mmCIF file with all atom_site columns, C-alpha atoms and ligand atoms in Angstrom:
data_model
loop_
_atom_site.group_PDB
_atom_site.id
_atom_site.type_symbol
_atom_site.label_atom_id
_atom_site.label_alt_id
_atom_site.label_comp_id
_atom_site.label_asym_id
_atom_site.label_entity_id
_atom_site.label_seq_id
_atom_site.pdbx_PDB_ins_code
_atom_site.Cartn_x
_atom_site.Cartn_y
_atom_site.Cartn_z
_atom_site.occupancy
_atom_site.B_iso_or_equiv
_atom_site.pdbx_formal_charge
_atom_site.auth_seq_id
_atom_site.auth_comp_id
_atom_site.auth_asym_id
_atom_site.auth_atom_id
_atom_site.pdbx_PDB_model_num
ATOM   1   C CA  . MET P 1 1   ? 24.487 -134.948 57.216 1.00 60.00 ? 1   MET P CA  1
ATOM   2   C CA  . THR P 1 2   ? 24.319 -133.051 53.905 1.00 64.00 ? 2   THR P CA  1
ATOM   3   C CA  . THR P 1 3   ? 26.186 -129.753 53.761 1.00 72.00 ? 3   THR P CA  1
ATOM   4   C CA  . VAL P 1 4   ? 24.686 -127.159 51.416 1.00 75.00 ? 4   VAL P CA  1
ATOM   5   C CA  . ALA P 1 5   ? 27.222 -124.800 49.867 1.00 92.00 ? 5   ALA P CA  1
ATOM   6   C CA  . VAL P 1 6   ? 26.990 -121.035 49.939 1.00 96.00 ? 6   VAL P CA  1
ATOM   7   C CA  . THR P 1 7   ? 25.776 -119.706 46.572 1.00 98.00 ? 7   THR P CA  1
ATOM   8   C CA  . LEU P 1 8   ? 26.008 -116.161 45.218 1.00 98.00 ? 8   LEU P CA  1
ATOM   9   C CA  . SER P 1 9   ? 22.988 -115.312 43.060 1.00 98.00 ? 9   SER P CA  1
ATOM   10  C CA  . ASP P 1 10  ? 21.834 -112.226 41.223 1.00 98.00 ? 10  ASP P CA  1
ATOM   11  C CA  . LEU P 1 11  ? 18.569 -111.111 42.839 1.00 98.00 ? 11  LEU P CA  1
ATOM   12  C CA  . ARG P 1 12  ? 16.924 -111.428 39.398 1.00 98.00 ? 12  ARG P CA  1
ATOM   13  C CA  . ALA P 1 13  ? 17.495 -115.184 39.623 1.00 98.00 ? 13  ALA P CA  1
ATOM   14  C CA  . ARG P 1 14  ? 16.183 -115.363 43.199 1.00 98.00 ? 14  ARG P CA  1
ATOM   15  C CA  . PRO P 1 15  ? 13.563 -112.602 43.547 1.00 98.00 ? 15  PRO P CA  1
ATOM   16  C CA  . ASP P 1 16  ? 12.188 -114.454 46.577 1.00 98.00 ? 16  ASP P CA  1
ATOM   17  C CA  . PHE P 1 17  ? 15.107 -112.913 48.516 1.00 98.00 ? 17  PHE P CA  1
ATOM   18  C CA  . ALA P 1 18  ? 13.953 -109.327 47.783 1.00 98.00 ? 18  ALA P CA  1
ATOM   19  C CA  . ALA P 1 19  ? 11.850 -109.207 50.969 1.00 98.00 ? 19  ALA P CA  1
ATOM   20  C CA  . PRO P 1 20  ? 14.582 -110.275 53.443 1.00 98.00 ? 20  PRO P CA  1
ATOM   21  C CA  . MET P 1 21  ? 17.091 -108.059 51.637 1.00 98.00 ? 21  MET P CA  1
ATOM   22  C CA  . ALA P 1 22  ? 14.811 -105.023 51.955 1.00 98.00 ? 22  ALA P CA  1
ATOM   23  C CA  . GLN P 1 23  ? 14.082 -105.778 55.599 1.00 98.00 ? 23  GLN P CA  1
ATOM   24  C CA  . ARG P 1 24  ? 17.808 -106.005 56.532 1.00 98.00 ? 24  ARG P CA  1
ATOM   25  C CA  . ILE P 1 25  ? 18.746 -102.827 54.641 1.00 98.00 ? 25  ILE P CA  1
ATOM   26  C CA  . TRP P 1 26  ? 15.815 -100.930 56.140 1.00 98.00 ? 26  TRP P CA  1
ATOM   27  C CA  . LYS P 1 27  ? 16.680 -102.038 59.696 1.00 98.00 ? 27  LYS P CA  1
ATOM   28  C CA  . ALA P 1 28  ? 20.379 -101.305 59.307 1.00 97.00 ? 28  ALA P CA  1
ATOM   29  C CA  . TRP P 1 29  ? 20.317 -97.916  57.614 1.00 96.00 ? 29  TRP P CA  1
ATOM   30  C CA  . TRP P 1 30  ? 16.835 -96.465  57.129 1.00 97.00 ? 30  TRP P CA  1
ATOM   31  C CA  . GLU P 1 31  ? 14.414 -97.261  59.944 1.00 98.00 ? 31  GLU P CA  1
ATOM   32  C CA  . ASP P 1 32  ? 15.828 -94.637  62.295 1.00 97.00 ? 32  ASP P CA  1
ATOM   33  C CA  . LYS P 1 33  ? 15.667 -91.992  59.545 1.00 96.00 ? 33  LYS P CA  1
ATOM   34  C CA  . GLY P 1 34  ? 11.898 -92.385  59.231 1.00 96.00 ? 34  GLY P CA  1
ATOM   35  C CA  . THR P 1 35  ? 11.988 -94.094  55.827 1.00 98.00 ? 35  THR P CA  1
ATOM   36  C CA  . THR P 1 36  ? 9.353  -96.812  55.516 1.00 98.00 ? 36  THR P CA  1
ATOM   37  C CA  . LEU P 1 37  ? 10.074 -100.446 54.729 1.00 98.00 ? 37  LEU P CA  1
ATOM   38  C CA  . ALA P 1 38  ? 7.788  -100.082 51.679 1.00 98.00 ? 38  ALA P CA  1
ATOM   39  C CA  . GLN P 1 39  ? 10.035 -97.321  50.290 1.00 98.00 ? 39  GLN P CA  1
ATOM   40  C CA  . ILE P 1 40  ? 13.120 -99.518  50.656 1.00 98.00 ? 40  ILE P CA  1
ATOM   41  C CA  . ALA P 1 41  ? 11.275 -102.516 49.180 1.00 98.00 ? 41  ALA P CA  1
ATOM   42  C CA  . ALA P 1 42  ? 10.505 -100.382 46.110 1.00 98.00 ? 42  ALA P CA  1
ATOM   43  C CA  . LEU P 1 43  ? 14.207 -99.490  45.743 1.00 97.00 ? 43  LEU P CA  1
ATOM   44  C CA  . VAL P 1 44  ? 15.172 -103.155 46.090 1.00 98.00 ? 44  VAL P CA  1
ATOM   45  C CA  . ASP P 1 45  ? 12.666 -104.019 43.361 1.00 98.00 ? 45  ASP P CA  1
ATOM   46  C CA  . ASP P 1 46  ? 14.609 -101.710 40.985 1.00 97.00 ? 46  ASP P CA  1
ATOM   47  C CA  . ASN P 1 47  ? 17.300 -104.429 41.006 1.00 98.00 ? 47  ASN P CA  1
ATOM   48  C CA  . LEU P 1 48  ? 14.870 -106.744 39.210 1.00 97.00 ? 48  LEU P CA  1
ATOM   49  C CA  . ASP P 1 49  ? 14.623 -104.570 36.088 1.00 95.00 ? 49  ASP P CA  1
ATOM   50  C CA  . ALA P 1 50  ? 16.433 -105.592 32.903 1.00 90.00 ? 50  ALA P CA  1
ATOM   51  C CA  . GLU P 1 51  ? 18.878 -102.636 32.971 1.00 94.00 ? 51  GLU P CA  1
ATOM   52  C CA  . ALA P 1 52  ? 22.483 -103.496 33.836 1.00 96.00 ? 52  ALA P CA  1
ATOM   53  C CA  . LEU P 1 53  ? 22.396 -101.183 36.883 1.00 97.00 ? 53  LEU P CA  1
ATOM   54  C CA  . PRO P 1 54  ? 21.381 -101.422 39.603 1.00 98.00 ? 54  PRO P CA  1
ATOM   55  C CA  . PHE P 1 55  ? 21.901 -105.067 40.450 1.00 98.00 ? 55  PHE P CA  1
ATOM   56  C CA  . ALA P 1 56  ? 22.012 -106.932 43.733 1.00 98.00 ? 56  ALA P CA  1
ATOM   57  C CA  . LEU P 1 57  ? 23.705 -110.127 44.809 1.00 98.00 ? 57  LEU P CA  1
ATOM   58  C CA  . ILE P 1 58  ? 22.432 -112.505 47.445 1.00 98.00 ? 58  ILE P CA  1
ATOM   59  C CA  . ALA P 1 59  ? 24.565 -115.042 49.326 1.00 98.00 ? 59  ALA P CA  1
ATOM   60  C CA  . HIS P 1 60  ? 22.420 -117.944 50.412 1.00 98.00 ? 60  HIS P CA  1
ATOM   61  C CA  . ARG P 1 61  ? 22.613 -121.513 51.567 1.00 97.00 ? 61  ARG P CA  1
ATOM   62  C CA  . GLY P 1 62  ? 19.716 -123.131 49.766 1.00 96.00 ? 62  GLY P CA  1
ATOM   63  C CA  . ASP P 1 63  ? 16.735 -120.999 50.749 1.00 97.00 ? 63  ASP P CA  1
ATOM   64  C CA  . ALA P 1 64  ? 18.480 -119.435 53.749 1.00 97.00 ? 64  ALA P CA  1
ATOM   65  C CA  . PHE P 1 65  ? 19.422 -115.776 53.257 1.00 98.00 ? 65  PHE P CA  1
ATOM   66  C CA  . LEU P 1 66  ? 23.015 -115.039 54.371 1.00 98.00 ? 66  LEU P CA  1
ATOM   67  C CA  . ALA P 1 67  ? 24.172 -111.748 52.847 1.00 98.00 ? 67  ALA P CA  1
ATOM   68  C CA  . THR P 1 68  ? 23.620 -109.096 50.216 1.00 98.00 ? 68  THR P CA  1
ATOM   69  C CA  . ALA P 1 69  ? 25.543 -106.435 48.294 1.00 98.00 ? 69  ALA P CA  1
ATOM   70  C CA  . SER P 1 70  ? 24.399 -104.087 45.526 1.00 98.00 ? 70  SER P CA  1
ATOM   71  C CA  . VAL P 1 71  ? 25.928 -102.134 42.680 1.00 98.00 ? 71  VAL P CA  1
ATOM   72  C CA  . ILE P 1 72  ? 24.068 -98.849  42.206 1.00 98.00 ? 72  ILE P CA  1
ATOM   73  C CA  . VAL P 1 73  ? 24.460 -95.672  40.144 1.00 97.00 ? 73  VAL P CA  1
ATOM   74  C CA  . SER P 1 74  ? 24.969 -93.255  43.036 1.00 97.00 ? 74  SER P CA  1
ATOM   75  C CA  . ASP P 1 75  ? 25.506 -93.605  46.764 1.00 96.00 ? 75  ASP P CA  1
ATOM   76  C CA  . CYS P 1 76  ? 27.206 -90.411  47.880 1.00 95.00 ? 76  CYS P CA  1
ATOM   77  C CA  . ASP P 1 77  ? 25.412 -87.063  47.710 1.00 94.00 ? 77  ASP P CA  1
ATOM   78  C CA  . GLU P 1 78  ? 28.758 -85.270  48.134 1.00 96.00 ? 78  GLU P CA  1
ATOM   79  C CA  . ARG P 1 79  ? 30.299 -86.950  45.050 1.00 97.00 ? 79  ARG P CA  1
ATOM   80  C CA  . PRO P 1 80  ? 27.543 -87.156  42.411 1.00 97.00 ? 80  PRO P CA  1
ATOM   81  C CA  . ALA P 1 81  ? 30.033 -87.395  39.535 1.00 97.00 ? 81  ALA P CA  1
ATOM   82  C CA  . LEU P 1 82  ? 31.389 -90.767  40.725 1.00 98.00 ? 82  LEU P CA  1
ATOM   83  C CA  . SER P 1 83  ? 29.678 -93.988  39.606 1.00 98.00 ? 83  SER P CA  1
ATOM   84  C CA  . PRO P 1 84  ? 28.932 -96.845  40.085 1.00 98.00 ? 84  PRO P CA  1
ATOM   85  C CA  . TRP P 1 85  ? 29.022 -97.787  43.780 1.00 98.00 ? 85  TRP P CA  1
ATOM   86  C CA  . VAL P 1 86  ? 29.078 -101.044 45.685 1.00 98.00 ? 86  VAL P CA  1
ATOM   87  C CA  . ALA P 1 87  ? 26.570 -100.455 48.471 1.00 98.00 ? 87  ALA P CA  1
ATOM   88  C CA  . ALA P 1 88  ? 24.236 -101.987 51.038 1.00 98.00 ? 88  ALA P CA  1
ATOM   89  C CA  . VAL P 1 89  ? 26.723 -104.661 52.099 1.00 98.00 ? 89  VAL P CA  1
ATOM   90  C CA  . TRP P 1 90  ? 25.138 -106.810 54.793 1.00 98.00 ? 90  TRP P CA  1
ATOM   91  C CA  . VAL P 1 91  ? 25.995 -110.214 56.253 1.00 98.00 ? 91  VAL P CA  1
ATOM   92  C CA  . GLU P 1 92  ? 23.615 -111.886 58.697 1.00 98.00 ? 92  GLU P CA  1
ATOM   93  C CA  . PRO P 1 93  ? 25.126 -111.715 62.219 1.00 98.00 ? 93  PRO P CA  1
ATOM   94  C CA  . GLN P 1 94  ? 25.371 -115.502 62.592 1.00 97.00 ? 94  GLN P CA  1
ATOM   95  C CA  . ALA P 1 95  ? 27.185 -115.797 59.228 1.00 97.00 ? 95  ALA P CA  1
ATOM   96  C CA  . ARG P 1 96  ? 29.897 -113.199 59.882 1.00 97.00 ? 96  ARG P CA  1
ATOM   97  C CA  . GLY P 1 97  ? 33.609 -113.923 60.105 1.00 97.00 ? 97  GLY P CA  1
ATOM   98  C CA  . ALA P 1 98  ? 33.475 -116.733 57.550 1.00 96.00 ? 98  ALA P CA  1
ATOM   99  C CA  . GLY P 1 99  ? 34.595 -114.808 54.464 1.00 96.00 ? 99  GLY P CA  1
ATOM   100 C CA  . ILE P 1 100 ? 31.113 -114.230 53.046 1.00 97.00 ? 100 ILE P CA  1
ATOM   101 C CA  . GLY P 1 101 ? 31.368 -110.430 53.263 1.00 98.00 ? 101 GLY P CA  1
ATOM   102 C CA  . ARG P 1 102 ? 34.650 -110.402 51.380 1.00 97.00 ? 102 ARG P CA  1
ATOM   103 C CA  . ALA P 1 103 ? 33.355 -112.867 48.777 1.00 97.00 ? 103 ALA P CA  1
ATOM   104 C CA  . ILE P 1 104 ? 30.133 -110.988 48.009 1.00 98.00 ? 104 ILE P CA  1
ATOM   105 C CA  . VAL P 1 105 ? 31.861 -107.582 47.801 1.00 98.00 ? 105 VAL P CA  1
ATOM   106 C CA  . LEU P 1 106 ? 34.520 -108.935 45.421 1.00 97.00 ? 106 LEU P CA  1
ATOM   107 C CA  . GLU P 1 107 ? 31.902 -110.712 43.302 1.00 97.00 ? 107 GLU P CA  1
ATOM   108 C CA  . ALA P 1 108 ? 29.899 -107.468 43.060 1.00 98.00 ? 108 ALA P CA  1
ATOM   109 C CA  . ALA P 1 109 ? 33.101 -105.669 42.000 1.00 97.00 ? 109 ALA P CA  1
ATOM   110 C CA  . HIS P 1 110 ? 33.968 -108.288 39.367 1.00 96.00 ? 110 HIS P CA  1
ATOM   111 C CA  . ARG P 1 111 ? 30.437 -108.212 37.929 1.00 97.00 ? 111 ARG P CA  1
ATOM   112 C CA  . ALA P 1 112 ? 30.612 -104.392 37.709 1.00 97.00 ? 112 ALA P CA  1
ATOM   113 C CA  . PHE P 1 113 ? 33.945 -104.634 35.862 1.00 96.00 ? 113 PHE P CA  1
ATOM   114 C CA  . ALA P 1 114 ? 32.430 -107.256 33.556 1.00 96.00 ? 114 ALA P CA  1
ATOM   115 C CA  . LEU P 1 115 ? 29.819 -104.636 32.579 1.00 96.00 ? 115 LEU P CA  1
ATOM   116 C CA  . GLY P 1 116 ? 32.687 -102.434 31.355 1.00 96.00 ? 116 GLY P CA  1
ATOM   117 C CA  . PHE P 1 117 ? 33.252 -100.084 34.301 1.00 97.00 ? 117 PHE P CA  1
ATOM   118 C CA  . GLU P 1 118 ? 36.970 -99.516  34.910 1.00 96.00 ? 118 GLU P CA  1
ATOM   119 C CA  . THR P 1 119 ? 36.622 -97.851  38.324 1.00 98.00 ? 119 THR P CA  1
ATOM   120 C CA  . ILE P 1 120 ? 34.035 -98.487  41.011 1.00 98.00 ? 120 ILE P CA  1
ATOM   121 C CA  . TYR P 1 121 ? 33.437 -96.736  44.324 1.00 98.00 ? 121 TYR P CA  1
ATOM   122 C CA  . LEU P 1 122 ? 32.255 -97.505  47.829 1.00 98.00 ? 122 LEU P CA  1
ATOM   123 C CA  . CYS P 1 123 ? 31.698 -95.391  50.915 1.00 98.00 ? 123 CYS P CA  1
ATOM   124 C CA  . ALA P 1 124 ? 31.989 -96.623  54.474 1.00 98.00 ? 124 ALA P CA  1
ATOM   125 C CA  . THR P 1 125 ? 32.656 -95.508  58.009 1.00 97.00 ? 125 THR P CA  1
ATOM   126 C CA  . PRO P 1 126 ? 36.242 -95.634  59.354 1.00 97.00 ? 126 PRO P CA  1
ATOM   127 C CA  . GLN P 1 127 ? 35.460 -98.836  61.330 1.00 97.00 ? 127 GLN P CA  1
ATOM   128 C CA  . ARG P 1 128 ? 35.210 -100.695 58.000 1.00 98.00 ? 128 ARG P CA  1
ATOM   129 C CA  . ARG P 1 129 ? 38.475 -99.337  56.595 1.00 98.00 ? 129 ARG P CA  1
ATOM   130 C CA  . GLY P 1 130 ? 40.508 -102.508 57.282 1.00 98.00 ? 130 GLY P CA  1
ATOM   131 C CA  . PHE P 1 131 ? 37.804 -104.767 55.891 1.00 98.00 ? 131 PHE P CA  1
ATOM   132 C CA  . TYR P 1 132 ? 37.823 -102.968 52.542 1.00 98.00 ? 132 TYR P CA  1
ATOM   133 C CA  . THR P 1 133 ? 41.521 -102.131 52.145 1.00 97.00 ? 133 THR P CA  1
ATOM   134 C CA  . ALA P 1 134 ? 42.420 -105.777 52.869 1.00 96.00 ? 134 ALA P CA  1
ATOM   135 C CA  . MET P 1 135 ? 40.534 -106.817 49.738 1.00 94.00 ? 135 MET P CA  1
ATOM   136 C CA  . GLY P 1 136 ? 42.104 -104.193 47.465 1.00 94.00 ? 136 GLY P CA  1
ATOM   137 C CA  . TRP P 1 137 ? 39.968 -101.087 47.908 1.00 97.00 ? 137 TRP P CA  1
ATOM   138 C CA  . GLU P 1 138 ? 42.035 -97.913  47.954 1.00 97.00 ? 138 GLU P CA  1
ATOM   139 C CA  . VAL P 1 139 ? 41.130 -94.862  50.051 1.00 98.00 ? 139 VAL P CA  1
ATOM   140 C CA  . LEU P 1 140 ? 40.232 -92.079  47.603 1.00 98.00 ? 140 LEU P CA  1
ATOM   141 C CA  . GLU P 1 141 ? 39.008 -89.488  50.091 1.00 98.00 ? 141 GLU P CA  1
ATOM   142 C CA  . GLU P 1 142 ? 38.578 -89.323  53.852 1.00 97.00 ? 142 GLU P CA  1
ATOM   143 C CA  . ASN P 1 143 ? 35.875 -87.482  55.767 1.00 97.00 ? 143 ASN P CA  1
ATOM   144 C CA  . VAL P 1 144 ? 33.904 -86.702  52.633 1.00 97.00 ? 144 VAL P CA  1
ATOM   145 C CA  . ASP P 1 145 ? 30.790 -85.738  54.629 1.00 95.00 ? 145 ASP P CA  1
ATOM   146 C CA  . GLY P 1 146 ? 32.471 -83.999  57.583 1.00 95.00 ? 146 GLY P CA  1
ATOM   147 C CA  . ASP P 1 147 ? 31.429 -86.993  59.689 1.00 94.00 ? 147 ASP P CA  1
ATOM   148 C CA  . GLY P 1 148 ? 34.263 -89.405  58.919 1.00 96.00 ? 148 GLY P CA  1
ATOM   149 C CA  . LEU P 1 149 ? 32.846 -91.169  55.872 1.00 97.00 ? 149 LEU P CA  1
ATOM   150 C CA  . ILE P 1 150 ? 35.543 -92.635  53.592 1.00 98.00 ? 150 ILE P CA  1
ATOM   151 C CA  . VAL P 1 151 ? 35.244 -92.955  49.806 1.00 98.00 ? 151 VAL P CA  1
ATOM   152 C CA  . PHE P 1 152 ? 37.126 -95.974  48.426 1.00 98.00 ? 152 PHE P CA  1
ATOM   153 C CA  . ARG P 1 153 ? 37.774 -96.935  44.856 1.00 98.00 ? 153 ARG P CA  1
ATOM   154 C CA  . MET P 1 154 ? 38.789 -100.106 43.096 1.00 97.00 ? 154 MET P CA  1
ATOM   155 C CA  . GLN P 1 155 ? 40.144 -100.302 39.566 1.00 96.00 ? 155 GLN P CA  1
ATOM   156 C CA  . SER P 1 156 ? 39.626 -103.246 37.297 1.00 94.00 ? 156 SER P CA  1
ATOM   157 C CA  . ASP P 1 157 ? 43.358 -103.955 36.883 1.00 85.00 ? 157 ASP P CA  1
ATOM   158 C CA  . VAL P 1 158 ? 43.777 -104.162 40.688 1.00 72.00 ? 158 VAL P CA  1
ATOM   159 C CA  . ALA P 1 159 ? 40.728 -106.368 41.069 1.00 61.00 ? 159 ALA P CA  1
ATOM   160 C CA  . ALA P 1 160 ? 42.255 -108.878 38.655 1.00 59.00 ? 160 ALA P CA  1
ATOM   161 C CA  . LEU P 1 161 ? 44.925 -109.514 41.300 1.00 57.00 ? 161 LEU P CA  1
ATOM   162 C CA  . THR P 1 162 ? 42.631 -109.963 44.332 1.00 62.00 ? 162 THR P CA  1
HETATM 163 C C1  . COA E 2 .   ? 31.207 -105.725 57.630 1.00 77.74 ? 1   COA E C1  1
HETATM 164 C C2  . COA E 2 .   ? 30.609 -107.074 57.267 1.00 77.74 ? 1   COA E C2  1
HETATM 165 C C3  . COA E 2 .   ? 29.935 -106.988 55.914 1.00 77.74 ? 1   COA E C3  1
HETATM 166 C C4  . COA E 2 .   ? 31.755 -108.111 57.215 1.00 77.74 ? 1   COA E C4  1
HETATM 167 O O1  . COA E 2 .   ? 31.215 -109.350 56.775 1.00 77.74 ? 1   COA E O1  1
HETATM 168 P P1  . COA E 2 .   ? 31.953 -110.734 57.173 1.00 77.74 ? 1   COA E P1  1
HETATM 169 O O2  . COA E 2 .   ? 31.299 -111.819 56.386 1.00 77.74 ? 1   COA E O2  1
HETATM 170 O O3  . COA E 2 .   ? 31.962 -110.891 58.640 1.00 77.74 ? 1   COA E O3  1
HETATM 171 O O4  . COA E 2 .   ? 33.426 -110.438 56.671 1.00 77.74 ? 1   COA E O4  1
HETATM 172 P P2  . COA E 2 .   ? 34.495 -111.548 56.263 1.00 77.74 ? 1   COA E P2  1
HETATM 173 O O5  . COA E 2 .   ? 34.318 -112.738 57.114 1.00 77.74 ? 1   COA E O5  1
HETATM 174 O O6  . COA E 2 .   ? 34.443 -111.721 54.785 1.00 77.74 ? 1   COA E O6  1
HETATM 175 O O7  . COA E 2 .   ? 35.828 -110.801 56.626 1.00 77.74 ? 1   COA E O7  1
HETATM 176 C C5  . COA E 2 .   ? 36.869 -110.724 55.693 1.00 77.74 ? 1   COA E C5  1
HETATM 177 C C6  . COA E 2 .   ? 38.086 -110.271 56.409 1.00 77.74 ? 1   COA E C6  1
HETATM 178 O O8  . COA E 2 .   ? 37.905 -108.935 56.895 1.00 77.74 ? 1   COA E O8  1
HETATM 179 C C7  . COA E 2 .   ? 38.188 -108.906 58.284 1.00 77.74 ? 1   COA E C7  1
HETATM 180 N N1  . COA E 2 .   ? 37.361 -107.855 58.846 1.00 77.74 ? 1   COA E N1  1
HETATM 181 C C8  . COA E 2 .   ? 36.032 -107.880 59.043 1.00 77.74 ? 1   COA E C8  1
HETATM 182 N N2  . COA E 2 .   ? 35.640 -106.689 59.560 1.00 77.74 ? 1   COA E N2  1
HETATM 183 C C9  . COA E 2 .   ? 36.770 -105.940 59.683 1.00 77.74 ? 1   COA E C9  1
HETATM 184 C C10 . COA E 2 .   ? 37.043 -104.626 60.150 1.00 77.74 ? 1   COA E C10 1
HETATM 185 N N3  . COA E 2 .   ? 36.085 -103.828 60.610 1.00 77.74 ? 1   COA E N3  1
HETATM 186 N N4  . COA E 2 .   ? 38.330 -104.191 60.146 1.00 77.74 ? 1   COA E N4  1
HETATM 187 C C11 . COA E 2 .   ? 39.318 -104.986 59.668 1.00 77.74 ? 1   COA E C11 1
HETATM 188 N N5  . COA E 2 .   ? 39.131 -106.212 59.217 1.00 77.74 ? 1   COA E N5  1
HETATM 189 C C12 . COA E 2 .   ? 37.864 -106.691 59.224 1.00 77.74 ? 1   COA E C12 1
HETATM 190 C C13 . COA E 2 .   ? 37.887 -110.271 58.780 1.00 77.74 ? 1   COA E C13 1
HETATM 191 O O9  . COA E 2 .   ? 38.584 -110.531 59.990 1.00 77.74 ? 1   COA E O9  1
HETATM 192 C C14 . COA E 2 .   ? 38.412 -111.109 57.638 1.00 77.74 ? 1   COA E C14 1
HETATM 193 O O10 . COA E 2 .   ? 39.821 -111.197 57.701 1.00 77.74 ? 1   COA E O10 1
HETATM 194 P P3  . COA E 2 .   ? 40.576 -112.560 57.302 1.00 77.74 ? 1   COA E P3  1
HETATM 195 O O11 . COA E 2 .   ? 40.243 -112.786 55.842 1.00 77.74 ? 1   COA E O11 1
HETATM 196 O O12 . COA E 2 .   ? 42.009 -112.231 57.537 1.00 77.74 ? 1   COA E O12 1
HETATM 197 O O13 . COA E 2 .   ? 40.000 -113.584 58.207 1.00 77.74 ? 1   COA E O13 1
HETATM 198 C C15 . COA E 2 .   ? 29.592 -107.568 58.347 1.00 77.74 ? 1   COA E C15 1
HETATM 199 O O14 . COA E 2 .   ? 30.196 -107.488 59.625 1.00 77.74 ? 1   COA E O14 1
HETATM 200 C C16 . COA E 2 .   ? 28.288 -106.774 58.382 1.00 77.74 ? 1   COA E C16 1
HETATM 201 O O15 . COA E 2 .   ? 27.336 -107.093 57.652 1.00 77.74 ? 1   COA E O15 1
HETATM 202 N N6  . COA E 2 .   ? 28.214 -105.755 59.238 1.00 77.74 ? 1   COA E N6  1
HETATM 203 C C17 . COA E 2 .   ? 26.997 -104.929 59.400 1.00 77.74 ? 1   COA E C17 1
HETATM 204 C C18 . COA E 2 .   ? 26.698 -104.105 58.150 1.00 77.74 ? 1   COA E C18 1
HETATM 205 C C19 . COA E 2 .   ? 27.874 -103.285 57.687 1.00 77.74 ? 1   COA E C19 1
HETATM 206 O O16 . COA E 2 .   ? 28.566 -102.642 58.469 1.00 77.74 ? 1   COA E O16 1
HETATM 207 N N7  . COA E 2 .   ? 28.098 -103.288 56.353 1.00 77.74 ? 1   COA E N7  1
HETATM 208 C C20 . COA E 2 .   ? 29.163 -102.541 55.731 1.00 77.74 ? 1   COA E C20 1
HETATM 209 C C21 . COA E 2 .   ? 28.674 -101.186 55.397 1.00 77.74 ? 1   COA E C21 1
HETATM 210 S S1  . COA E 2 .   ? 29.927 -100.238 54.551 1.00 77.74 ? 1   COA E S1  1
#
C-alpha cells in the first residue's frame, strides 16, 4: 500500500481547494448567521489575489482536503488596530488529533513572520485555550467581546522556538 504524505499548500497553488474550504468555513461559523455560501466563497477567493494578505493554507493528502487556516488583515471588531490574524482554523473531523491543527497554525504563523510581521493575533473561545497556548500563543486579553472570546498573540522571536 502506498502512503501519501500530508502536504501544506498555499491556496494559490491549489485553488481547487477553495470550494471545500469555503463550504467548511460557512458551515462552521456563518450558516447559522444567515450569511450565504456564495458570500463566503467570495471571501475565500480573496486569498487567490497577488497581495501578501490575505493568504490561506490547505493541508491535504493528495487531492483529499484535510484542514485549512488563513492569515487575514482583521478578525476582531473589538480590536481593529491589531493585525494580522490567524483565522478560520479547521481540521476535518476524521483528521483531528493527529497534529495537523498544530502544524497548519504554526505554518501560517511562520509564513506571516516571513512577510515581516513581528506580532500576529488570533481569537478563540476558551475551549481552545489549551490548544493555542501549548504551541506558544500567549493570552493578550480575555473576554474581549463580553462573551468569553480570548485574544492571543504570538511574537516572531517566540515562534522561532516552537
Ligand atoms: C481545534 C482543531 C483545529 C484542532 O485540530 P487537531 O488537528 O485535532 O489538533 P492537533 O491534533 O494538532 O492537536 C495538537 C495538540 O493540541 C491538543 N488539543 C487539541 N484541542 C485541544 C483543546 N481544546 N485543549 C487543549 N489541548 C487541545 C491535542 O491533544 C494535541 O496535543 P498533543 O500535541 O500533546 O497530542 C480541530 O479540533 C477543529 O478543527 N475543530 C473545529 C473548528 C475549530 O474549533 N477551530 C478553531 C477555531 S479558533
